[in-house]
């Protein structure tokens, strides 16, 4: 299962790595892909949205919910 989420505040590769690392730390079995240009994070592995939100916010970014 794959889900896409908006993450606001990512402006560089370091930001993208921070978000990816935070999600991977919270859910080690997740496969995370960050599209910096669109501010979208794709998470594969059936990870609950609440867990993704907590990880994104703990990394210092704004969780924008499901991406359209």
Backbone as CSV, one residue per row, in Angstrom:
resi,resn,N_x,N_y,N_z,CA_x,CA_y,CA_z,C_x,C_y,C_z
1,UNK,0.842,-1.178,0.000,0.000,0.000,0.000,0.889,1.244,0.000
2,UNK,0.552,2.212,-0.839,1.325,3.442,-0.974,0.420,4.647,-0.752
3,UNK,0.897,5.587,0.055,0.143,6.803,0.334,1.032,8.013,0.095
4,UNK,0.429,9.108,-0.379,1.167,10.339,-0.634,0.637,11.438,0.284
5,UNK,1.552,12.236,0.800,1.208,13.301,1.738,1.917,14.593,1.346
6,UNK,1.271,15.723,1.636,1.896,17.026,1.454,2.693,17.355,2.715
7,UNK,3.886,17.891,2.513,4.715,18.346,3.623,5.180,19.756,3.278
8,UNK,4.788,20.705,4.111,5.142,22.096,3.873,6.417,22.460,4.621
9,UNK,7.231,23.285,3.987,8.432,23.785,4.629,9.724,23.156,4.138
10,UNK,9.623,22.155,3.279,10.847,21.549,2.736,11.370,22.455,1.629
11,UNK,12.609,22.924,1.793,13.172,23.846,0.810,14.474,23.361,0.179
12,UNK,15.024,22.271,0.699,16.322,21.812,0.180,16.460,20.300,0.354
13,UNK,17.539,19.773,-0.173,17.809,18.350,-0.050,17.966,17.903,1.392
14,UNK,18.522,18.768,2.224,18.669,18.443,3.644,17.318,18.280,4.321
15,UNK,16.375,19.139,3.931,15.012,19.040,4.466,14.386,17.707,4.058
16,UNK,14.551,17.369,2.794,13.996,16.119,2.284,14.584,14.925,3.027
17,UNK,15.884,14.949,3.275,16.534,13.858,4.019,16.029,13.789,5.446
18,UNK,15.840,14.945,6.065,15.340,14.979,7.442,13.963,14.331,7.542
19,UNK,13.082,14.678,6.611,11.738,14.100,6.604,11.803,12.598,6.347
20,UNK,12.577,12.215,5.354,12.711,10.792,5.026,13.273,10.006,6.202
21,UNK,14.318,10.520,6.820,14.926,9.832,7.965,13.974,9.739,9.148
22,UNK,13.197,10.785,9.395,12.254,10.773,10.516,11.177,9.714,10.308
23,UNK,10.666,9.623,9.090,9.629,8.620,8.808,10.221,7.217,8.893
24,UNK,11.409,7.024,8.336,12.054,5.711,8.370,12.377,5.292,9.799
25,UNK,12.756,6.245,10.643,13.042,5.937,12.042,11.765,5.493,12.768
26,UNK,10.657,6.170,12.483,9.384,5.845,13.125,8.793,4.548,12.586
27,UNK,9.055,4.246,11.326,8.514,3.049,10.677,9.611,2.422,9.824
28,UNK,10.471,1.603,10.440,11.632,1.059,9.734,11.309,0.268,8.464
29,UNK,10.106,-0.252,8.355,9.748,-1.039,7.169,9.180,-0.194,6.040
30,UNK,9.073,1.106,6.259,8.512,2.000,5.242,9.538,2.292,4.159
31,UNK,9.052,2.405,2.933,9.859,2.891,1.816,9.394,4.316,1.562
32,UNK,10.300,5.271,1.681,9.938,6.688,1.619,10.594,7.336,0.400
33,UNK,9.788,8.074,-0.358,10.276,8.851,-1.493,9.801,10.284,-1.318
34,UNK,10.727,11.230,-1.391,10.391,12.639,-1.226,10.557,13.347,-2.562
35,UNK,9.522,14.074,-2.979,9.589,14.912,-4.176,9.632,16.355,-3.694
36,UNK,10.819,16.883,-3.633,11.031,18.229,-3.103,10.295,19.285,-3.927
37,UNK,10.270,19.113,-5.236,9.649,20.107,-6.116,8.157,20.279,-5.844
38,UNK,7.482,19.195,-5.498,6.041,19.265,-5.255,5.699,19.273,-3.773
39,UNK,6.691,19.080,-2.922,6.443,19.030,-1.484,5.650,17.809,-1.080
40,UNK,5.883,16.714,-1.792,5.129,15.490,-1.561,6.040,14.380,-1.037
41,UNK,5.513,13.615,-0.095,6.214,12.454,0.430,5.347,11.231,0.148
42,UNK,5.932,10.227,-0.491,5.227,8.980,-0.765,5.783,7.930,0.174
43,UNK,4.871,7.272,0.895,5.260,6.273,1.881,4.610,4.949,1.502
44,UNK,5.431,3.933,1.272,4.935,2.592,0.957,5.135,1.695,2.170
45,UNK,4.201,0.808,2.368,4.335,-0.141,3.458,3.143,-0.171,4.394
46,UNK,2.075,0.534,4.040,0.883,0.513,4.870,1.059,1.191,6.218
47,UNK,1.820,2.260,6.259,2.081,2.987,7.500,0.912,3.939,7.778
48,UNK,0.448,3.969,9.000,-0.668,4.834,9.374,-0.318,6.305,9.175
49,UNK,-1.281,7.059,8.668,-1.079,8.490,8.425,-0.687,9.218,9.706
50,UNK,-1.232,8.796,10.841,-0.919,9.447,12.112,0.559,9.301,12.461
51,UNK,1.127,8.149,12.155,2.545,7.914,12.423,3.411,8.787,11.518
52,UNK,3.017,8.896,10.261,3.736,9.754,9.320,3.650,11.209,9.788
53,UNK,2.470,11.634,10.187,2.288,13.004,10.665,3.172,13.284,11.870
54,UNK,3.205,12.391,12.826,4.035,12.583,14.024,5.504,12.700,13.646
55,UNK,5.964,11.858,12.730,7.371,11.877,12.318,7.712,13.184,11.598
56,UNK,6.830,13.608,10.690,7.051,14.847,9.932,7.110,16.042,10.880
57,UNK,6.167,16.109,11.804,6.137,17.228,12.741,7.305,17.195,13.715
58,UNK,7.733,15.996,14.121,8.905,15.887,14.997,10.168,16.367,14.291
59,UNK,10.195,16.240,12.959,11.344,16.710,12.177,11.278,18.223,11.954
60,UNK,10.172,18.856,12.370,10.070,20.309,12.269,9.357,20.839,11.049
61,UNK,8.558,19.990,10.411,7.860,20.401,9.204,6.352,20.299,9.407
62,UNK,5.603,20.957,8.525,4.153,20.962,8.622,3.559,19.849,7.774
63,UNK,2.751,19.020,8.386,2.081,17.922,7.705,0.815,18.465,7.070
64,UNK,0.696,18.327,5.766,-0.447,18.890,5.054,-1.536,17.893,4.720
65,UNK,-1.425,16.666,5.202,-2.443,15.657,4.923,-2.209,14.956,3.603
66,UNK,-3.226,14.209,3.201,-3.128,13.433,1.973,-2.954,14.348,0.768
67,UNK,-2.053,13.967,-0.117,-1.816,14.720,-1.332,-2.898,14.371,-2.343
68,UNK,-3.338,15.345,-3.100,-4.395,15.129,-4.092,-3.873,14.405,-5.298
